[in-house]
Amino acid sequence: MVDDARPAARLTVLSGPSGVGKDSVIELIRARSPWVWLSVSVTTRPMRDYEVDGVHYYFVNRSQFERMIAAGELLEWAEFAGNMYGTPRGAVQGRLRAGQPVLLKIDLQGARQVRAAMPGAQLVFLAPPSVEELRRRLIGRGTDDEETIRRRLAHADEELAAEPEFDHTIVNDYVERAAEELVGLLGSPILTPARPAKD
Ligand code: 5GP
């Protein structure tokens, strides 16, 4: 299952405009590539009906989120469409130390913060086949109210313009193909020693 042709485990950031299909790509990787560790972000956004607390996100209120920032528990965080999102630092670092490929699905501001904090991270941009297709997907997915859609559309142009900052671009034409291309970039788990290393 582990492909020798893949490079060694590392931190990869998946970003791209809202509505491009990051969640679908992540769900395929969750189902088919269990050796990849998917970071679980903390958010103040309301839970969608298909989401599970602790799997897709940790759902918290704003004061809990602010406490985590103050305690330095977040590797990066950002406000997006009126809600706060952040990556818990400890879990990411623990997995990387254990040699497991780590994948973060975060917005552009978060991707920039990760690049600054961890220059070895690779940044992958998930792009839509076209801008028209992106708008169609964003309006058609039916999980957000009108105001949220409006904010996400307004943000999309800024996100699309950031593509040159990324190490790789994957076009989400077919989700299965895009997920496969991404898995190819993630790296293989490093085999863990028989006895845990002391650090
Ligand atoms: P959604 O509300 O659709 O799940 O996510 C909205 C945006 O927030 C997406 O672009 C998603 O990648 C981003 N996001 C999710 N988790 C995090 C996080 O931990 N940090 C940052 N900076 N953005 C995140």
Short mmCIF file of C-alpha atoms and ligand atoms in Angstrom, two decimals:
data_model
loop_
_atom_site.label_atom_id
_atom_site.label_comp_id
_atom_site.label_asym_id
_atom_site.label_seq_id
_atom_site.Cartn_x
_atom_site.Cartn_y
_atom_site.Cartn_z
CA MET A 1 0.00 0.00 0.00
CA VAL A 2 2.81 2.39 0.82
CA ASP A 3 4.34 3.43 -2.47
CA ASP A 4 8.16 3.55 -2.44
CA ALA A 5 8.08 6.14 -5.22
CA ARG A 6 6.58 8.72 -2.87
CA PRO A 7 8.93 11.07 -1.00
CA ALA A 8 9.39 10.88 2.81
CA ALA A 9 6.62 12.08 5.15
CA ARG A 10 6.14 15.81 5.48
CA LEU A 11 3.68 18.56 6.22
CA THR A 12 1.45 19.50 3.28
CA VAL A 13 -1.03 22.34 3.18
CA LEU A 14 -4.06 22.09 0.88
CA SER A 15 -5.62 25.42 0.10
CA GLY A 16 -7.70 27.00 -2.63
CA PRO A 17 -10.86 29.01 -3.09
CA SER A 18 -13.97 28.23 -1.12
CA GLY A 19 -16.21 25.93 -3.17
CA VAL A 20 -13.39 24.38 -5.20
CA GLY A 21 -13.98 20.97 -3.61
CA LYS A 22 -11.30 20.67 -0.92
CA ASP A 23 -13.70 18.77 1.34
CA SER A 24 -14.47 16.15 -1.33
CA VAL A 25 -10.79 15.57 -1.98
CA ILE A 26 -10.14 15.28 1.78
CA GLU A 27 -13.02 12.79 2.21
CA LEU A 28 -11.57 10.52 -0.49
CA ILE A 29 -8.17 10.61 1.19
CA ARG A 30 -9.80 9.87 4.57
CA ALA A 31 -11.48 6.80 3.06
CA ARG A 32 -8.64 5.45 0.96
CA SER A 33 -5.33 6.62 2.42
CA PRO A 34 -5.52 6.02 6.18
CA TRP A 35 -1.75 6.48 6.60
CA VAL A 36 -2.26 10.20 5.94
CA TRP A 37 -3.05 12.14 9.10
CA LEU A 38 -5.70 14.81 8.53
CA SER A 39 -5.39 17.65 10.99
CA VAL A 40 -8.67 18.50 12.77
CA SER A 41 -9.10 22.27 12.96
CA VAL A 42 -10.92 24.23 15.63
CA THR A 43 -13.72 26.50 14.39
CA THR A 44 -16.43 28.82 15.67
CA ARG A 45 -18.58 28.15 12.58
CA PRO A 46 -21.89 26.29 13.14
CA MET A 47 -21.72 22.56 12.44
CA ARG A 48 -23.17 21.39 9.08
CA ASP A 49 -25.55 18.44 9.29
CA TYR A 50 -23.10 15.92 7.79
CA GLU A 51 -20.25 16.96 10.07
CA VAL A 52 -19.05 15.16 13.20
CA ASP A 53 -17.46 17.07 16.10
CA GLY A 54 -13.86 15.90 16.52
CA VAL A 55 -13.70 14.41 13.01
CA HIS A 56 -14.29 17.29 10.60
CA TYR A 57 -13.66 20.07 13.12
CA TYR A 58 -13.69 20.73 16.84
CA PHE A 59 -16.62 23.11 17.21
CA VAL A 60 -16.01 25.73 19.90
CA ASN A 61 -17.35 29.14 20.85
CA ARG A 62 -15.44 32.37 20.36
CA SER A 63 -14.17 32.65 23.93
CA GLN A 64 -12.84 29.08 23.86
CA PHE A 65 -11.12 29.91 20.56
CA GLU A 66 -9.59 33.08 22.01
CA ARG A 67 -8.30 31.12 25.02
CA MET A 68 -6.50 28.74 22.64
CA ILE A 69 -4.84 31.66 20.82
CA ALA A 70 -3.75 33.20 24.14
CA ALA A 71 -2.29 29.88 25.31
CA GLY A 72 -0.26 29.55 22.07
CA GLU A 73 -2.04 26.30 21.22
CA LEU A 74 -2.67 27.16 17.55
CA LEU A 75 -0.05 26.74 14.84
CA GLU A 76 -1.98 29.24 12.72
CA TRP A 77 -5.42 30.77 12.78
CA ALA A 78 -7.57 33.03 10.63
CA GLU A 79 -10.97 34.66 10.45
CA PHE A 80 -12.89 33.54 7.36
CA ALA A 81 -16.41 34.66 6.34
CA GLY A 82 -17.09 35.83 9.90
CA ASN A 83 -15.88 32.68 11.65
CA MET A 84 -12.58 31.73 13.29
CA TYR A 85 -10.55 28.69 12.17
CA GLY A 86 -7.29 27.38 13.61
CA THR A 87 -4.91 24.41 13.57
CA PRO A 88 -4.03 22.83 16.94
CA ARG A 89 -0.23 22.86 17.11
CA GLY A 90 0.54 19.87 19.36
CA ALA A 91 -1.15 17.18 17.28
CA VAL A 92 0.52 18.28 14.04
CA GLN A 93 3.98 18.32 15.58
CA GLY A 94 3.43 14.96 17.28
CA ARG A 95 2.42 13.26 14.03
CA LEU A 96 5.32 14.74 12.10
CA ARG A 97 7.75 13.57 14.81
CA ALA A 98 6.25 10.10 14.48
CA GLY A 99 6.98 10.18 10.73
CA GLN A 100 3.39 10.34 9.48
CA PRO A 101 2.44 12.53 6.49
CA VAL A 102 0.26 15.38 7.74
CA LEU A 103 -2.31 17.21 5.61
CA LEU A 104 -3.86 20.55 6.59
CA LYS A 105 -6.91 21.91 4.76
CA ILE A 106 -6.76 25.61 5.48
CA ASP A 107 -7.42 28.98 3.90
CA LEU A 108 -4.91 31.29 2.23
CA GLN A 109 -4.06 33.30 5.35
CA GLY A 110 -3.37 30.07 7.22
CA ALA A 111 -1.22 28.71 4.39
CA ARG A 112 0.94 31.83 4.54
CA GLN A 113 1.32 31.52 8.31
CA VAL A 114 2.35 27.86 8.02
CA ARG A 115 4.92 28.76 5.37
CA ALA A 116 6.41 31.39 7.69
CA ALA A 117 6.38 29.11 10.77
CA MET A 118 7.49 25.91 9.02
CA PRO A 119 9.43 26.67 5.82
CA GLY A 120 9.75 22.95 5.00
CA ALA A 121 5.99 22.61 4.47
CA GLN A 122 4.79 22.17 0.91
CA LEU A 123 1.84 24.27 -0.24
CA VAL A 124 -0.65 22.78 -2.69
CA PHE A 125 -3.27 24.91 -4.44
CA LEU A 126 -6.50 23.21 -5.48
CA ALA A 127 -7.78 25.10 -8.52
CA PRO A 128 -11.19 24.96 -10.22
CA PRO A 129 -11.35 23.99 -13.91
CA SER A 130 -12.66 27.55 -14.51
CA VAL A 131 -13.95 30.56 -12.55
CA GLU A 132 -17.49 29.95 -13.88
CA GLU A 133 -17.38 26.39 -12.59
CA LEU A 134 -16.24 27.65 -9.17
CA ARG A 135 -19.20 30.04 -8.92
CA ARG A 136 -21.58 27.28 -9.95
CA ARG A 137 -20.23 24.90 -7.27
CA LEU A 138 -20.31 27.56 -4.56
CA ILE A 139 -23.91 28.55 -5.19
CA GLY A 140 -25.12 25.01 -5.87
CA ARG A 141 -23.88 23.17 -2.81
CA GLY A 142 -26.81 24.23 -0.66
CA THR A 143 -25.09 24.19 2.76
CA ASP A 144 -24.71 27.94 3.28
CA ASP A 145 -27.08 30.87 3.62
CA GLU A 146 -27.07 33.75 1.10
CA GLU A 147 -24.86 36.01 3.17
CA THR A 148 -22.22 33.31 3.62
CA ILE A 149 -22.26 32.57 -0.15
CA ARG A 150 -21.84 36.28 -0.88
CA ARG A 151 -18.82 36.50 1.44
CA ARG A 152 -17.26 33.35 0.03
CA LEU A 153 -17.67 34.61 -3.56
CA ALA A 154 -16.08 37.93 -2.62
CA HIS A 155 -13.12 36.09 -1.10
CA ALA A 156 -12.64 33.73 -4.08
CA ASP A 157 -10.97 36.29 -6.36
CA GLU A 158 -8.30 37.04 -3.76
CA GLU A 159 -7.73 33.32 -3.25
CA LEU A 160 -7.45 32.61 -6.99
CA ALA A 161 -4.85 35.36 -7.37
CA ALA A 162 -2.61 33.69 -4.76
CA GLU A 163 -1.91 30.59 -6.84
CA PRO A 164 1.69 31.61 -7.75
CA GLU A 165 2.64 31.50 -4.04
CA PHE A 166 2.09 27.73 -3.99
CA ASP A 167 4.57 24.93 -4.73
CA HIS A 168 2.05 22.84 -6.72
CA THR A 169 -1.31 23.36 -8.39
CA ILE A 170 -3.81 20.53 -8.75
CA VAL A 171 -6.87 21.17 -10.94
CA ASN A 172 -9.99 19.65 -9.38
CA ASP A 173 -11.52 18.45 -12.65
CA TYR A 174 -12.35 14.98 -11.29
CA VAL A 175 -12.18 14.54 -7.56
CA GLU A 176 -10.71 11.01 -7.75
CA ARG A 177 -7.92 12.13 -10.04
CA ALA A 178 -7.20 15.22 -7.94
CA ALA A 179 -7.06 13.15 -4.71
CA GLU A 180 -4.68 10.67 -6.32
CA GLU A 181 -2.39 13.47 -7.49
CA LEU A 182 -2.38 14.95 -4.00
CA VAL A 183 -1.60 11.62 -2.31
CA GLY A 184 1.37 11.33 -4.66
CA LEU A 185 2.78 14.53 -3.19
CA LEU A 186 2.28 13.70 0.49
CA GLY A 187 5.19 11.38 1.16
CA SER A 188 5.41 7.93 2.72
CA PRO A 189 5.25 7.26 6.45
CA ILE A 190 8.70 6.76 7.95
CA LEU A 191 8.82 3.29 9.50
CA THR A 192 8.74 3.66 13.28
CA PRO A 193 11.65 2.06 15.19
CA ALA A 194 10.99 -1.04 17.32
CA ARG A 195 11.80 0.99 20.44
CA PRO A 196 10.57 4.58 20.66
CA ALA A 197 13.40 7.10 20.26
CA LYS A 198 14.17 9.21 23.37
CA ASP A 199 13.91 12.96 22.80
P1 5GP B 1 -15.51 25.65 5.69
O1 5GP B 1 -16.32 26.56 6.55
O2 5GP B 1 -16.04 25.58 4.28
O3 5GP B 1 -15.31 24.28 6.29
O4 5GP B 1 -14.06 26.28 5.58
C1 5GP B 1 -13.92 27.62 5.17
C2 5GP B 1 -12.45 27.90 4.90
O5 5GP B 1 -11.70 27.80 6.13
C3 5GP B 1 -11.82 26.91 3.94
O6 5GP B 1 -11.05 27.63 2.99
C4 5GP B 1 -10.98 26.06 4.82
O7 5GP B 1 -9.86 25.54 4.12
C5 5GP B 1 -10.55 27.06 5.86
N1 5GP B 1 -10.07 26.42 7.09
C6 5GP B 1 -10.49 25.27 7.67
N2 5GP B 1 -9.78 25.00 8.76
C7 5GP B 1 -8.86 25.99 8.88
C8 5GP B 1 -7.81 26.25 9.82
O8 5GP B 1 -7.55 25.52 10.76
N3 5GP B 1 -7.09 27.38 9.62
C9 5GP B 1 -7.33 28.21 8.57
N4 5GP B 1 -6.53 29.27 8.44
N5 5GP B 1 -8.30 28.00 7.67
C10 5GP B 1 -9.05 26.90 7.83
#
